[in-house]
Tab-separated table of C-alpha atoms in Angstrom:
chain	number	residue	atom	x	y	z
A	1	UNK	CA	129.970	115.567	64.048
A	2	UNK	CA	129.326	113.190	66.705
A	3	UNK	CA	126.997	114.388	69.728
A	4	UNK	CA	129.208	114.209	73.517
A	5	UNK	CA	126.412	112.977	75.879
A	6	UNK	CA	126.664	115.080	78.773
A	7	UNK	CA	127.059	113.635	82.447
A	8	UNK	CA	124.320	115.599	83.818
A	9	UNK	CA	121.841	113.779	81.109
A	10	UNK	CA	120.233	110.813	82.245
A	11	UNK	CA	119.203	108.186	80.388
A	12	UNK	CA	115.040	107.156	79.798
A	13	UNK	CA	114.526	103.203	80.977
A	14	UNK	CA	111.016	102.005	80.105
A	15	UNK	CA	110.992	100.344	83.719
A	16	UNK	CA	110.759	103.433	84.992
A	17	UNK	CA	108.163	104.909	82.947
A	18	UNK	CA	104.795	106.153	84.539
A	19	UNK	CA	101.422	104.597	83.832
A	20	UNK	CA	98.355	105.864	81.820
A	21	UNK	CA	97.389	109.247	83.114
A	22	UNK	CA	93.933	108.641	83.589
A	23	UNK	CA	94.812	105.727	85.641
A	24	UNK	CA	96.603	108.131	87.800
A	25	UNK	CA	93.831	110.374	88.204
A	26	UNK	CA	91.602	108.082	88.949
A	27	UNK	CA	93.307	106.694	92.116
A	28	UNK	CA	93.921	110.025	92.994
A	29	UNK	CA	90.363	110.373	92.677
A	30	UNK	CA	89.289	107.623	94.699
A	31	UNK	CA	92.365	107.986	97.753
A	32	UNK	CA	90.891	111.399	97.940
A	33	UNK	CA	87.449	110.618	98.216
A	34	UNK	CA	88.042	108.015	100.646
A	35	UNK	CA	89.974	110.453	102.826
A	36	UNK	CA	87.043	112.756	102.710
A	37	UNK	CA	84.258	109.959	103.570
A	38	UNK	CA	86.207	109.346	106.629
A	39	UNK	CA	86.690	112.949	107.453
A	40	UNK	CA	83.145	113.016	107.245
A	41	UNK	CA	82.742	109.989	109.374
A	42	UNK	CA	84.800	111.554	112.157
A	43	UNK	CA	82.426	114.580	111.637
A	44	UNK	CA	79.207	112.443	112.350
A	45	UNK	CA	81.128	110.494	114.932
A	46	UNK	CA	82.041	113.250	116.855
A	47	UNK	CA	78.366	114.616	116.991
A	48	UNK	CA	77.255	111.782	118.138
A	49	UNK	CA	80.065	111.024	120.729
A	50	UNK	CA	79.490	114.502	122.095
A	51	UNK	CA	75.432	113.914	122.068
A	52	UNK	CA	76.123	110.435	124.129
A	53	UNK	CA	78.423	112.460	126.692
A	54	UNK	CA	81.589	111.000	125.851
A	55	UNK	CA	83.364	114.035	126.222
A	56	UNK	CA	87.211	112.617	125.652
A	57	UNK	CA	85.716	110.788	121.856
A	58	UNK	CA	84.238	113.872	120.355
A	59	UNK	CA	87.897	115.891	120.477
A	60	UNK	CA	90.049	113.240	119.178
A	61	UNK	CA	87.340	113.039	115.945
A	62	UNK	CA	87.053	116.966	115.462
A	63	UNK	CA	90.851	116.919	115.303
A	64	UNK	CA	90.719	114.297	112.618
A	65	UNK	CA	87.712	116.007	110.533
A	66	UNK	CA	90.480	119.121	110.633
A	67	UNK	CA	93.459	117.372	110.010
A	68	UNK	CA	92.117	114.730	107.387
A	69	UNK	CA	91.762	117.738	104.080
A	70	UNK	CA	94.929	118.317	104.475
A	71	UNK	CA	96.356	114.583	104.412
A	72	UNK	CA	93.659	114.270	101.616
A	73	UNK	CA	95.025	117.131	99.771
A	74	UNK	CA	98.501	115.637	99.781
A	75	UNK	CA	97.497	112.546	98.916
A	76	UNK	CA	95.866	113.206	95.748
A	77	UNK	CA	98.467	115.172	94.589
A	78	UNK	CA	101.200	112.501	94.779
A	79	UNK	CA	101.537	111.044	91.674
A	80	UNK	CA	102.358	107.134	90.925
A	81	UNK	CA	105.612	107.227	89.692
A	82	UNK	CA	107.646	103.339	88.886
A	83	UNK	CA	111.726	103.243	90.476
A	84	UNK	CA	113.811	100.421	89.674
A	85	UNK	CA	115.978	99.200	92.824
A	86	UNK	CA	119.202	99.513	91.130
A	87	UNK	CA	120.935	102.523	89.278
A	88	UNK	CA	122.873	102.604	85.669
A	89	UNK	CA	126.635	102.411	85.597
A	90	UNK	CA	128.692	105.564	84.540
A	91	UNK	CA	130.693	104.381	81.712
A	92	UNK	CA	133.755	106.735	80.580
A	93	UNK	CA	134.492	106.461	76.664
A	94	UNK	CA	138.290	104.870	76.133
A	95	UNK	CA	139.880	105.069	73.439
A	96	UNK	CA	141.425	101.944	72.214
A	97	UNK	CA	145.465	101.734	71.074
A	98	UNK	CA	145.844	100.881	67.489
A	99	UNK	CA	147.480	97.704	66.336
């Protein structure tokens, strides 16, 4: 018996394929940790905005030490993932006449 291929199955292209995991958790890894250094560089910027007296700086960088986890978080949960720019055809199965 012959298997139908069902519409709602799609087809596995190799272009499309992810990388090696722990290539993916590495630059999740390092696009989280670079969201965190500059959380905590709007931390230490803020201190010292707010021990110079520029009292409109030191808001702006407490809202981006609060803000930045979050982003961070998102970030290194997105995973890498390869799309091609083009998608396959449907093809219907004909039956041919007989000669």
């Amino acid at each position: 018996m012959a298997k139908s291929r069902t519409p709602a199955a799609e087809p596995i292209r190799i272009t499309t394929v992810g990388g090696n995991r722990s290539d993916d958790i590495a630059t999740r890894q390092k696009r989280y940790l670079l969201s965190m250094s500059l959380r905590s560089l709007c931390f230490v910027g803020a201190v010292i905005a707010g021990l110079a007296g520029i009292g409109w700086l030191w808001p702006i960088l407490i809202a981006g030490a609060i803000i930045l986890p979050y982003f961070a978080v998102v970030l290194a949960n997105v995973s890498t993932q390869r799309t091609d720019s083009f998608e396959l055809r449907r093809t219907i199965d004909h039956r041919e006449l007989g000669g």
